[in-house]
Amino acid sequence: DAGITQSPRHKVTETGTPVTLRCHQTENHRYMYWYRQDPGHGLRLIHYSYGVKDTDKGEVSDGYSVSRSKTEDFLLTLESATSSQTSVYFCAISGTDRETQYFGPGTRLLVL
Amino acid sequence: DAKTTQPPSMDCAEGRAANLPCNHSTISGNEYVYWYRQIHSQGPQYIIHGLKNNETNEMASLIITEDRKSSTLILPHATLRDTAVYYCIVGAIQGAQKLVFGQGTRLTINP
């Protein structure tokens, strides 16, 4: 299995509070991604990174920001969490061949 | 929106071949067909991908029609552990690989 960890694995927070989710990889892969998955839906891309300090928006980026200061870490921040951001968040990585994405175990976020 | 169409659910008996269809009639010439699966609430797992030729690996086979408008994922000897949601995705390898997941097919392997 690819070396991807996500932290925290579970989090409960209140509306209006900031939340940061961390994705850490040990594969030295160039590309990193953040997805969210809501019940009955497939995954939707939030943001992605194609290198240190290089990021771009995905399909559902409103309300989220990201940062990548090191190859191994990709942070997803909810500046002011809302109940609509209750979801399961998955991080993924891919190498320069970009043929395969490896996914982390996910973070379950509940915004009350 | 996803560019693929898959049946919402399928059943297969343990030990038999599971054949999962996917329609992608608007696929472009430079787009690959990818298959991922998601077991329960785990992160998706890559299975296989192809451009136009049939592909086989230790997990599955991928059959792509000559016109590339549809494909079939084959799990040759399904086990209970193959019960999962299977996603068929099309996309080009240009810059970051931005996968667009649809609803997938929920495959249930029955004993």
Tab-separated table of C-alpha atoms in Angstrom:
chain	number	residue	atom	x	y	z
A	1	ASP	CA	0.000	0.000	0.000
A	2	ALA	CA	1.122	3.547	-0.762
A	3	GLY	CA	2.329	5.463	2.275
A	4	ILE	CA	-0.480	7.910	2.824
A	5	THR	CA	-1.825	8.957	6.171
A	6	GLN	CA	-4.567	11.381	7.030
A	7	SER	CA	-5.111	13.169	10.304
A	8	PRO	CA	-7.302	13.389	12.152
A	9	ARG	CA	-9.311	10.331	11.148
A	10	HIS	CA	-12.435	11.639	12.845
A	11	LYS	CA	-13.392	15.139	13.898
A	12	VAL	CA	-16.458	16.807	15.299
A	13	THR	CA	-16.557	20.584	15.210
A	14	GLU	CA	-19.000	23.433	15.439
A	15	THR	CA	-20.255	25.719	12.718
A	16	GLY	CA	-18.013	28.721	12.222
A	17	THR	CA	-14.816	27.182	13.556
A	18	PRO	CA	-11.714	26.703	11.407
A	19	VAL	CA	-10.634	23.156	10.637
A	20	THR	CA	-7.437	21.842	9.076
A	21	LEU	CA	-7.041	18.336	7.721
A	22	ARG	CA	-3.622	16.941	6.996
A	23	CYS	CA	-2.477	14.518	4.331
A	24	HIS	CA	1.024	13.089	4.644
A	25	GLN	CA	2.814	10.892	2.097
A	26	THR	CA	6.089	9.024	2.195
A	27	GLU	CA	6.211	8.236	-1.555
A	28	ASN	CA	7.694	11.548	-2.741
A	29	HIS	CA	4.917	11.784	-5.339
A	30	ARG	CA	4.479	15.061	-7.150
A	31	TYR	CA	0.683	15.231	-7.296
A	32	MET	CA	-1.666	15.371	-4.325
A	33	TYR	CA	-5.435	15.694	-4.267
A	34	TRP	CA	-8.279	16.348	-1.844
A	35	TYR	CA	-11.714	14.833	-2.494
A	36	ARG	CA	-14.929	14.798	-0.521
A	37	GLN	CA	-17.539	12.051	-0.539
A	38	ASP	CA	-21.115	12.516	0.567
A	39	PRO	CA	-23.622	9.689	1.141
A	40	GLY	CA	-24.766	8.081	-2.087
A	41	HIS	CA	-22.276	10.029	-4.161
A	42	GLY	CA	-18.961	9.409	-5.772
A	43	LEU	CA	-15.910	11.414	-4.835
A	44	ARG	CA	-15.652	15.063	-5.903
A	45	LEU	CA	-12.364	16.884	-6.306
A	46	ILE	CA	-11.861	19.893	-4.031
A	47	HIS	CA	-8.288	21.019	-4.711
A	48	TYR	CA	-5.126	19.491	-6.039
A	49	SER	CA	-1.410	20.213	-6.036
A	50	TYR	CA	1.164	19.634	-8.758
A	51	GLY	CA	4.189	20.601	-6.688
A	52	VAL	CA	5.348	22.494	-3.642
A	53	LYS	CA	3.415	25.755	-3.446
A	54	ASP	CA	1.579	24.858	-6.691
A	55	THR	CA	-2.127	24.251	-6.196
A	56	ASP	CA	-5.324	24.644	-8.154
A	57	LYS	CA	-9.060	24.393	-7.679
A	58	GLY	CA	-11.168	21.375	-8.381
A	59	GLU	CA	-14.876	20.890	-8.894
A	60	VAL	CA	-16.078	21.926	-5.397
A	61	SER	CA	-13.473	24.346	-4.040
A	62	ASP	CA	-15.733	27.028	-2.504
A	63	GLY	CA	-15.192	27.285	1.252
A	64	TYR	CA	-11.878	25.421	1.152
A	65	SER	CA	-8.252	26.437	0.901
A	66	VAL	CA	-5.110	24.337	0.639
A	67	SER	CA	-1.412	24.662	1.189
A	68	ARG	CA	1.611	22.597	0.297
A	69	SER	CA	4.840	23.833	1.802
A	70	LYS	CA	6.596	20.453	1.612
A	71	THR	CA	6.388	17.612	-0.890
A	72	GLU	CA	5.057	15.239	1.732
A	73	ASP	CA	2.271	17.351	3.242
A	74	PHE	CA	-0.941	18.717	1.745
A	75	LEU	CA	-3.241	20.617	4.086
A	76	LEU	CA	-6.947	21.264	3.550
A	77	THR	CA	-8.463	24.131	5.545
A	78	LEU	CA	-12.072	24.991	6.122
A	79	GLU	CA	-11.810	28.630	7.157
A	80	SER	CA	-15.257	28.671	8.766
A	81	ALA	CA	-16.875	25.261	8.803
A	82	THR	CA	-20.519	24.889	7.784
A	83	SER	CA	-22.882	21.946	8.162
A	84	SER	CA	-22.770	21.410	4.387
A	85	GLN	CA	-19.102	20.514	4.773
A	86	THR	CA	-19.954	17.471	6.845
A	87	SER	CA	-18.444	14.736	4.734
A	88	VAL	CA	-15.727	12.149	4.385
A	89	TYR	CA	-12.533	13.646	3.022
A	90	PHE	CA	-10.039	11.586	1.069
A	91	CYS	CA	-6.528	12.522	0.109
A	92	ALA	CA	-4.844	10.944	-2.900
A	93	ILE	CA	-1.414	10.998	-4.499
A	94	SER	CA	-0.035	10.172	-7.914
A	95	GLY	CA	3.392	10.050	-9.415
A	96	THR	CA	4.743	11.683	-12.523
A	97	ASP	CA	3.180	8.983	-14.681
A	98	ARG	CA	-0.202	10.171	-13.368
A	99	GLU	CA	-1.666	6.828	-14.297
A	100	THR	CA	-2.693	5.717	-10.853
A	101	GLN	CA	-3.985	7.511	-7.799
A	102	TYR	CA	-3.476	6.064	-4.358
A	103	PHE	CA	-5.977	7.067	-1.734
A	104	GLY	CA	-5.646	7.588	1.974
A	105	PRO	CA	-7.992	6.094	4.583
A	106	GLY	CA	-10.200	9.178	4.815
A	107	THR	CA	-11.214	11.685	7.490
A	108	ARG	CA	-14.791	11.772	8.751
A	109	LEU	CA	-15.781	15.340	9.559
A	110	LEU	CA	-19.008	16.257	11.322
A	111	VAL	CA	-19.922	19.938	11.546
A	112	LEU	CA	-22.650	20.619	14.089
B	1	ASP	CA	-20.620	15.429	-14.434
B	2	ALA	CA	-19.261	11.956	-14.932
B	3	LYS	CA	-18.763	10.964	-18.546
B	4	THR	CA	-19.629	7.339	-17.896
B	5	THR	CA	-22.807	5.341	-17.351
B	6	GLN	CA	-22.855	2.247	-15.158
B	7	PRO	CA	-25.645	0.068	-13.785
B	8	PRO	CA	-26.327	1.018	-10.166
B	9	SER	CA	-26.052	-2.519	-8.847
B	10	MET	CA	-25.122	-6.062	-9.831
B	11	ASP	CA	-24.954	-9.446	-8.159
B	12	CYS	CA	-22.573	-12.283	-8.823
B	13	ALA	CA	-22.063	-15.717	-7.298
B	14	GLU	CA	-18.812	-16.413	-5.522
B	15	GLY	CA	-16.317	-18.165	-7.769
B	16	ARG	CA	-17.947	-16.948	-10.972
B	17	ALA	CA	-16.689	-14.215	-13.261
B	18	ALA	CA	-18.090	-10.775	-12.552
B	19	ASN	CA	-18.546	-8.656	-15.673
B	20	LEU	CA	-19.125	-4.969	-15.026
B	21	PRO	CA	-20.168	-2.841	-18.010
B	22	CYS	CA	-19.491	0.824	-18.584
B	23	ASN	CA	-20.639	3.155	-21.335
B	24	HIS	CA	-18.490	6.114	-22.295
B	25	SER	CA	-19.839	7.138	-25.672
B	26	THR	CA	-18.286	10.627	-25.589
B	27	ILE	CA	-14.752	9.488	-24.824
B	28	SER	CA	-12.035	11.481	-26.579
B	29	GLY	CA	-9.105	10.000	-28.413
B	30	ASN	CA	-6.604	10.842	-25.686
B	31	GLU	CA	-8.746	9.703	-22.765
B	32	TYR	CA	-8.058	6.536	-20.844
B	33	VAL	CA	-10.576	4.283	-19.142
B	34	TYR	CA	-9.842	3.760	-15.446
B	35	TRP	CA	-11.452	1.428	-12.967
B	36	TYR	CA	-11.358	1.947	-9.212
B	37	ARG	CA	-13.265	0.242	-6.452
B	38	GLN	CA	-14.271	1.281	-2.961
B	39	ILE	CA	-14.758	-1.358	-0.335
B	40	HIS	CA	-17.190	-0.245	2.360
B	41	SER	CA	-15.951	3.135	3.594
B	42	GLN	CA	-12.287	2.744	2.686
B	43	GLY	CA	-10.445	4.945	0.202
B	44	PRO	CA	-10.856	3.951	-3.441
B	45	GLN	CA	-8.428	1.388	-4.795
B	46	TYR	CA	-7.009	1.432	-8.309
B	47	ILE	CA	-7.798	-1.682	-10.347
B	48	ILE	CA	-6.764	-1.226	-13.961
B	49	HIS	CA	-6.737	1.228	-16.854
B	50	GLY	CA	-6.423	1.186	-20.632
B	51	LEU	CA	-6.488	3.328	-23.729
B	52	LYS	CA	-7.668	1.085	-26.539
B	53	ASN	CA	-6.120	-2.316	-26.092
B	54	ASN	CA	-7.425	-4.926	-23.705
B	55	GLU	CA	-5.497	-5.039	-20.474
B	56	THR	CA	-4.986	-7.661	-17.774
B	57	ASN	CA	-3.302	-7.552	-14.405
B	58	GLU	CA	-3.381	-9.634	-11.260
B	59	MET	CA	-6.706	-8.167	-10.209
B	60	ALA	CA	-8.806	-7.966	-13.346
B	61	SER	CA	-9.140	-7.720	-17.100
B	62	LEU	CA	-10.356	-4.713	-19.027
B	63	ILE	CA	-12.048	-5.179	-22.375
B	64	ILE	CA	-12.510	-2.011	-24.447
B	65	THR	CA	-14.664	-2.120	-27.572
B	66	GLU	CA	-13.070	-1.227	-30.860
B	67	ASP	CA	-14.976	2.070	-31.086
B	68	ARG	CA	-13.975	2.757	-27.437
B	69	LYS	CA	-17.504	3.739	-26.526
B	70	SER	CA	-17.871	1.050	-23.899
B	71	SER	CA	-15.812	-1.279	-21.773
B	72	THR	CA	-16.167	-4.218	-19.424
B	73	LEU	CA	-14.261	-4.943	-16.263
B	74	ILE	CA	-13.902	-8.646	-15.592
B	75	LEU	CA	-13.117	-10.121	-12.200
B	76	PRO	CA	-12.367	-13.717	-13.252
B	77	HIS	CA	-13.110	-15.543	-10.004
B	78	ALA	CA	-15.071	-13.271	-7.715
B	79	THR	CA	-14.711	-13.674	-3.957
B	80	LEU	CA	-16.724	-12.196	-1.110
B	81	ARG	CA	-13.959	-9.634	-0.646
B	82	ASP	CA	-14.721	-8.247	-4.098
B	83	THR	CA	-18.002	-6.852	-2.808
B	84	ALA	CA	-17.579	-3.100	-3.361
B	85	VAL	CA	-18.636	-0.098	-5.401
B	86	TYR	CA	-16.837	-0.093	-8.734
B	87	TYR	CA	-16.184	3.167	-10.535
B	88	CYS	CA	-15.511	3.506	-14.245
B	89	ILE	CA	-13.792	6.807	-15.041
B	90	VAL	CA	-12.510	8.337	-18.243
B	91	GLY	CA	-9.866	10.998	-18.319
B	92	ALA	CA	-6.754	12.209	-20.064
B	93	ILE	CA	-3.282	12.260	-18.610
B	94	GLN	CA	-2.645	15.984	-18.890
B	95	GLY	CA	-1.117	17.706	-15.921
B	96	ALA	CA	-2.801	16.554	-12.755
B	97	GLN	CA	-5.097	13.571	-13.093
B	98	LYS	CA	-8.459	15.036	-12.116
B	99	LEU	CA	-10.701	12.020	-11.723
B	100	VAL	CA	-14.452	12.533	-12.025
B	101	PHE	CA	-16.295	9.850	-10.096
B	102	GLY	CA	-19.860	8.931	-10.937
B	103	GLN	CA	-22.184	6.814	-8.818
B	104	GLY	CA	-20.496	3.562	-9.732
B	105	THR	CA	-21.861	0.019	-9.635
B	106	ARG	CA	-22.466	-1.649	-6.306
B	107	LEU	CA	-21.306	-5.228	-6.852
B	108	THR	CA	-22.444	-7.820	-4.359
B	109	ILE	CA	-20.782	-11.217	-4.368
B	110	ASN	CA	-23.092	-13.860	-2.957
B	111	PRO	CA	-21.905	-17.113	-1.331
